[in-house]
Coordinates of C-alpha atoms and ligand atoms in Angstrom, one line a residue:
M746 CA 167.8 -22.0 -71.9
S747 CA 166.8 -19.3 -69.4
D748 CA 164.9 -16.2 -70.4
D749 CA 168.0 -14.2 -69.8
E750 CA 170.2 -16.4 -72.0
E751 CA 167.6 -16.3 -74.6
L752 CA 167.6 -12.5 -74.5
Q753 CA 171.4 -12.4 -74.8
M754 CA 171.2 -14.6 -77.9
E755 CA 168.6 -12.4 -79.4
A756 CA 170.8 -9.4 -78.9
G757 CA 173.7 -11.4 -80.4
S758 CA 176.0 -10.2 -77.6
A759 CA 178.3 -12.1 -75.3
A760 CA 178.2 -9.3 -72.7
P761 CA 176.1 -10.2 -69.6
V762 CA 172.8 -8.6 -69.6
E763 CA 171.0 -7.4 -66.5
S764 CA 168.4 -9.8 -65.2
I765 CA 165.0 -9.0 -66.6
D766 CA 163.7 -9.5 -63.1
S767 CA 164.9 -6.0 -62.3
P768 CA 161.6 -4.2 -61.9
D769 CA 162.9 -1.0 -63.5
L770 CA 164.2 -2.8 -66.6
A771 CA 161.0 -4.9 -66.9
E772 CA 159.0 -1.7 -66.9
I773 CA 161.3 0.1 -69.3
L774 CA 161.1 -2.8 -71.8
R775 CA 157.3 -2.9 -71.5
D776 CA 157.0 0.9 -72.0
L777 CA 159.3 0.9 -75.0
S778 CA 157.2 -1.9 -76.6
R779 CA 154.0 0.2 -76.6
P780 CA 152.7 1.7 -79.9
Q781 CA 153.5 5.1 -78.4
K782 CA 156.9 4.4 -76.8
R783 CA 157.3 5.8 -73.3
L784 CA 159.6 5.7 -70.3
P785 CA 158.8 5.9 -66.6
T786 CA 158.8 9.6 -65.5
R787 CA 160.4 8.9 -62.1
L788 CA 163.6 7.8 -63.9
L789 CA 164.2 11.4 -64.9
Y790 CA 165.4 12.0 -61.3
D791 CA 168.9 10.4 -60.9
E792 CA 171.5 12.6 -59.2
E793 CA 172.2 14.6 -62.4
G794 CA 168.4 14.8 -63.2
S795 CA 167.6 16.2 -59.8
R796 CA 170.4 18.7 -60.2
L797 CA 169.1 19.8 -63.6
F798 CA 165.6 20.0 -62.2
E799 CA 166.8 22.5 -59.6
R800 CA 168.4 24.5 -62.4
I801 CA 165.1 24.4 -64.4
C802 CA 163.4 25.9 -61.3
E803 CA 165.8 28.9 -61.6
T804 CA 165.2 29.6 -65.3
G805 CA 163.3 32.6 -66.4
D806 CA 160.9 30.5 -68.5
Y807 CA 159.9 28.1 -65.8
Y808 CA 157.5 30.3 -63.9
V809 CA 156.2 27.5 -61.6
T810 CA 158.7 27.6 -58.7
R811 CA 159.0 31.4 -58.3
T812 CA 155.2 31.9 -58.7
E813 CA 154.4 29.4 -56.0
L814 CA 157.0 30.8 -53.7
S815 CA 155.6 34.3 -54.2
I816 CA 152.1 33.1 -53.3
L817 CA 153.4 31.4 -50.2
R818 CA 155.3 34.5 -49.1
E819 CA 152.4 36.8 -49.8
N820 CA 150.0 34.7 -47.8
L821 CA 152.1 33.2 -45.0
P822 CA 150.1 34.4 -42.0
D823 CA 146.8 33.2 -43.6
I824 CA 148.4 29.9 -44.6
A825 CA 149.8 29.4 -41.1
A826 CA 146.4 30.2 -39.6
F827 CA 144.8 27.6 -41.9
A828 CA 147.4 25.0 -40.7
G829 CA 146.6 25.8 -37.0
P830 CA 148.9 25.4 -34.0
G831 CA 150.7 22.2 -33.1
A832 CA 150.7 20.7 -36.5
G833 CA 152.9 17.8 -37.6
V834 CA 154.0 18.4 -41.2
I835 CA 154.4 15.6 -43.8
E836 CA 156.0 16.4 -47.1
P837 CA 156.0 13.7 -49.8
G838 CA 158.9 14.0 -52.2
A839 CA 160.6 16.6 -50.0
G840 CA 163.4 17.8 -52.3
C841 CA 165.5 20.8 -51.2
G842 CA 162.8 22.0 -48.8
C843 CA 163.2 25.7 -49.6
K844 CA 159.4 26.4 -49.6
T845 CA 158.9 24.1 -46.6
R846 CA 161.4 26.1 -44.5
E847 CA 159.4 29.3 -45.1
L848 CA 156.2 27.5 -44.2
L849 CA 157.6 25.8 -41.1
S850 CA 159.1 29.0 -39.8
A851 CA 155.6 30.7 -40.0
L852 CA 153.7 27.9 -38.3
E853 CA 152.6 28.3 -34.6
D854 CA 154.3 25.6 -32.5
P855 CA 154.9 22.9 -35.2
R856 CA 155.5 19.6 -33.5
W857 CA 157.6 17.8 -36.1
Y858 CA 158.5 17.7 -39.8
A859 CA 158.4 14.4 -41.7
P860 CA 160.0 14.6 -45.1
L861 CA 159.4 11.6 -47.3
D862 CA 161.7 10.6 -50.1
I863 CA 162.8 7.5 -51.8
D864 CA 166.4 8.8 -52.0
P865 CA 168.2 8.6 -48.6
S866 CA 170.7 11.3 -49.8
V867 CA 167.9 13.8 -50.2
L868 CA 166.8 13.1 -46.7
W869 CA 170.3 13.5 -45.5
R870 CA 170.6 16.9 -47.2
C871 CA 167.2 17.9 -45.8
R872 CA 168.3 17.0 -42.3
Q873 CA 171.4 19.1 -42.6
T874 CA 169.5 22.2 -43.9
M875 CA 166.7 21.9 -41.4
S876 CA 169.1 21.4 -38.4
Q877 CA 170.6 24.8 -39.3
V878 CA 167.4 26.7 -40.0
L879 CA 165.1 25.1 -37.4
P880 CA 167.3 23.3 -35.0
R881 CA 164.6 22.8 -32.4
L882 CA 162.0 21.2 -34.7
P883 CA 162.0 17.4 -34.4
L884 CA 162.7 15.8 -37.8
V885 CA 161.2 12.5 -38.7
P886 CA 162.7 11.5 -42.1
V887 CA 160.8 8.7 -43.8
C888 CA 162.6 6.8 -46.6
A889 CA 159.7 5.6 -48.7
D890 CA 158.1 5.8 -52.2
F891 CA 155.2 8.0 -51.4
T892 CA 153.2 6.6 -54.4
R893 CA 153.1 3.3 -52.6
P894 CA 151.5 2.6 -49.2
W895 CA 153.9 3.7 -46.4
R896 CA 153.7 3.5 -42.6
Y897 CA 152.2 6.8 -41.6
A898 CA 150.6 5.3 -38.5
R899 CA 154.0 5.4 -36.9
L900 CA 154.4 9.1 -37.0
P901 CA 154.4 10.9 -33.6
L902 CA 151.4 12.7 -32.1
A903 CA 150.4 16.2 -33.1
E904 CA 147.3 18.4 -32.8
R905 CA 146.8 17.6 -36.4
R906 CA 148.7 16.4 -39.4
L907 CA 149.3 18.8 -42.3
L908 CA 150.3 17.4 -45.6
F909 CA 152.3 19.8 -47.8
F910 CA 152.6 18.9 -51.4
P911 CA 154.0 21.9 -53.3
G912 CA 155.5 22.2 -56.8
S913 CA 152.5 21.0 -58.8
T914 CA 153.9 17.4 -58.7
I915 CA 150.3 16.3 -58.5
G916 CA 150.1 17.3 -62.2
N917 CA 152.7 14.7 -63.1
F918 CA 150.1 12.0 -62.4
E919 CA 147.2 10.9 -64.6
P920 CA 144.0 12.4 -63.1
H921 CA 142.9 8.9 -61.7
E922 CA 146.3 8.3 -60.2
A923 CA 146.3 11.8 -58.7
Q924 CA 143.0 11.1 -57.1
A925 CA 144.3 7.8 -55.6
L926 CA 147.3 9.7 -54.3
L927 CA 145.1 12.3 -52.7
R928 CA 143.0 9.6 -51.0
Q929 CA 146.2 8.1 -49.6
F930 CA 147.3 11.5 -48.3
Q931 CA 143.8 11.8 -46.7
Q932 CA 144.3 8.5 -44.9
A933 CA 147.8 9.5 -43.8
T934 CA 146.5 12.7 -42.2
G935 CA 143.3 11.3 -40.7
A936 CA 140.0 12.9 -39.6
S937 CA 141.6 16.2 -38.4
G938 CA 144.0 16.3 -41.4
R939 CA 144.7 19.3 -43.6
M940 CA 146.5 19.6 -46.9
I941 CA 148.2 22.4 -48.8
L942 CA 148.5 21.5 -52.5
G943 CA 150.5 23.3 -55.2
V944 CA 148.5 23.3 -58.4
D945 CA 149.7 24.7 -61.8
L946 CA 146.8 26.3 -63.5
R947 CA 145.7 26.3 -67.2
K948 CA 147.3 28.9 -69.4
S949 CA 148.3 29.6 -73.0
A950 CA 150.0 26.8 -74.9
A951 CA 152.8 29.2 -75.8
T952 CA 153.7 30.0 -72.2
L953 CA 153.7 26.3 -71.3
R954 CA 155.8 25.3 -74.3
R955 CA 158.4 28.0 -73.3
A956 CA 158.4 26.7 -69.7
Y957 CA 158.9 23.1 -70.7
D958 CA 161.5 23.9 -73.5
D959 CA 163.4 26.8 -71.9
S960 CA 165.7 29.0 -74.0
E961 CA 168.8 27.9 -72.0
G962 CA 168.2 24.3 -73.0
I963 CA 168.2 23.0 -69.4
T964 CA 164.9 21.1 -69.8
A965 CA 166.3 19.5 -72.9
R966 CA 169.3 18.3 -71.0
F967 CA 167.1 17.1 -68.2
N968 CA 165.0 15.0 -70.6
L969 CA 168.0 13.6 -72.6
N970 CA 169.7 12.7 -69.3
L971 CA 167.1 9.9 -69.1
L972 CA 168.8 8.2 -72.0
V973 CA 172.3 8.8 -70.5
R974 CA 171.0 7.1 -67.4
L975 CA 169.7 4.1 -69.4
N976 CA 173.0 3.7 -71.1
R977 CA 174.8 3.8 -67.8
E978 CA 172.5 1.7 -65.6
H979 CA 171.1 -0.7 -68.1
A980 CA 173.9 -1.0 -70.7
A981 CA 171.6 0.5 -73.4
D982 CA 173.2 2.0 -76.5
F983 CA 171.1 5.1 -77.1
D984 CA 173.0 7.6 -79.4
I985 CA 172.1 10.7 -77.4
A986 CA 172.8 13.0 -80.3
A987 CA 170.3 11.1 -82.4
F988 CA 167.4 12.3 -80.1
E989 CA 166.0 15.7 -79.4
H990 CA 163.8 17.1 -76.6
V991 CA 160.3 18.3 -77.6
A992 CA 157.5 19.8 -75.5
V993 CA 154.0 19.3 -76.9
Y994 CA 150.8 20.8 -75.5
D995 CA 147.7 18.4 -75.6
K996 CA 144.8 20.8 -75.4
T997 CA 142.1 18.2 -75.0
R998 CA 143.9 16.6 -72.0
H999 CA 145.2 20.0 -70.7
R1000 CA 148.7 18.7 -70.3
I1001 CA 152.1 19.6 -71.5
E1002 CA 154.1 16.5 -72.5
M1003 CA 157.8 16.0 -72.8
H1004 CA 159.0 13.6 -75.5
L1005 CA 162.4 12.5 -76.9
R1006 CA 162.2 12.5 -80.7
S1007 CA 164.4 10.3 -82.9
R1008 CA 166.2 12.5 -85.4
R1009 CA 166.6 9.5 -87.8
E1010 CA 165.6 5.9 -88.3
Q1011 CA 167.6 3.8 -85.9
Q1012 CA 167.8 0.7 -83.7
V1013 CA 168.5 0.8 -80.0
R1014 CA 169.5 -2.1 -77.7
I1015 CA 168.6 -2.4 -74.1
G1016 CA 168.2 -5.4 -71.8
G1017 CA 168.9 -7.8 -74.6
R1018 CA 166.1 -6.4 -76.8
S1019 CA 166.3 -4.3 -79.8
F1020 CA 163.9 -1.4 -80.5
R1021 CA 163.4 0.2 -83.9
F1022 CA 162.7 4.0 -84.2
A1023 CA 161.4 5.6 -87.3
A1024 CA 162.7 9.1 -88.0
G1025 CA 160.5 11.5 -86.0
E1026 CA 159.1 8.8 -83.7
T1027 CA 159.0 9.9 -80.0
I1028 CA 159.3 8.4 -76.5
H1029 CA 156.9 10.1 -74.1
T1030 CA 158.7 10.8 -70.9
E1031 CA 156.5 13.1 -68.8
S1032 CA 153.0 14.7 -68.7
S1033 CA 152.3 17.7 -66.6
H1034 CA 148.5 18.2 -66.2
K1035 CA 147.2 21.8 -65.8
Y1036 CA 144.0 22.3 -63.8
L1037 CA 141.3 24.8 -63.0
P1038 CA 140.9 25.3 -59.2
D1039 CA 137.4 23.8 -59.4
G1040 CA 138.6 20.7 -61.3
M1041 CA 141.3 20.0 -58.7
A1042 CA 138.7 20.6 -55.9
Q1043 CA 136.4 18.0 -57.5
L1044 CA 139.3 15.5 -57.7
A1045 CA 140.1 16.1 -54.0
V1046 CA 136.5 15.9 -52.9
G1047 CA 136.3 12.4 -54.5
A1048 CA 139.4 11.5 -52.4
G1049 CA 137.8 12.5 -49.0
W1050 CA 138.8 16.1 -48.8
Q1051 CA 136.9 19.4 -48.8
A1052 CA 138.2 22.5 -50.4
W1053 CA 138.7 25.2 -47.9
K1054 CA 141.1 27.9 -49.1
L1055 CA 142.5 29.2 -52.4
W1056 CA 145.6 31.4 -52.7
M1057 CA 146.7 32.5 -56.2
D1058 CA 149.1 35.0 -57.8
P1059 CA 147.5 38.1 -59.4
Q1060 CA 147.9 36.6 -62.9
R1061 CA 146.3 33.3 -61.8
R1062 CA 149.1 31.2 -63.1
F1063 CA 149.4 29.0 -60.0
A1064 CA 147.3 28.1 -56.9
L1065 CA 148.0 26.9 -53.4
M1066 CA 144.9 25.1 -52.3
G1067 CA 144.0 24.4 -48.7
F1068 CA 141.9 21.3 -48.0
E1069 CA 140.6 19.7 -44.8
A1070 CA 139.3 16.2 -44.3
A1071 CA 135.7 15.9 -45.3
R1072 CA 133.3 15.8 -42.3
W1073 CA 130.9 13.5 -44.1
R1074 CA 132.3 10.4 -45.8
Q1075 CA 130.5 7.7 -47.7
P1076 CA 130.2 4.6 -45.5
Ligands
LIG2554 C1 158.3 18.0 -60.8 N1 157.3 18.6 -61.7 C2 156.3 19.3 -61.0 C3 157.8 19.4 -62.9 C4 156.7 19.8 -63.8 O1 156.6 21.0 -64.0 O2 155.9 19.0 -64.2 C5 158.8 18.6 -63.7 C6 159.3 19.3 -64.9 N2 159.4 18.8 -66.1 C7 159.9 19.7 -66.9 N3 160.1 20.8 -66.3 C8 159.8 20.6 -65.0

């Protein structure tokens, strides 16, 4: 009997189950088997998840997006001077590109813009917007998962490469993963490379809990949509109403975590396996690490960068940090 058949037997179902060879499903099953159940954060972003995330960014409680945008607007000339003339701009996980448009419009003689995204529809939307706002700027869309090695050597020539990574997405990685990513960004931009990084700063637990459990309930829908996605894409049988969204601040790790909490004892089936939930047991779906500017600078220095510029809002909620490639590197 094949593994798949065995799994179907275990589930007691005649319905065909997806092959366990699906990398997403294998990871989901592994993550749900851990003592602290979890699910891969990237799965939050299907079409509906991305739409809900854009709505989160507009809520009054989620200060991140508007604070970052205000810092960018306040400091555009200085930020453009830091980038220098003739830059080729790379943006991993490009999204709707609203902040990028403002940056690109302020740069002196930008050579090209390379948005990177795993989702071709995002790149398509980006192309449409950019062709309206900056019709003369060459666009080099790259369809790739930026957390994995991608072929940056093939990008066109420029005076220098500027990597733009706004939104504090860096905070969604464990610190050691964040450092590995920053190292990869350094390699992608080379010896004359520069980077502008959006970093969400440490603040009160109450503010963070409000931002990650907004009063309009959009973040809750965003988190629960992950279960809807598993039901649709992996024939799972999560009873969505039997789970609730919770945001928990871990003050030792300085991170706000999103969880889905089981409202009652229950069993859930997915991929031919059955998972038991105790009442109150949670699935950890996302961590958002909050940094001090010095802490992020240290992480980046260990990845081959040197900290150069720091722009913050008056309340020091958020920082845009400018880095350049370290002159001296360990052999
Ligand atoms: C995409 N990322 C930076 C967001 C954050 O703040 O960690 C995702 C998010 N999760 C809940 N609200 C927003």
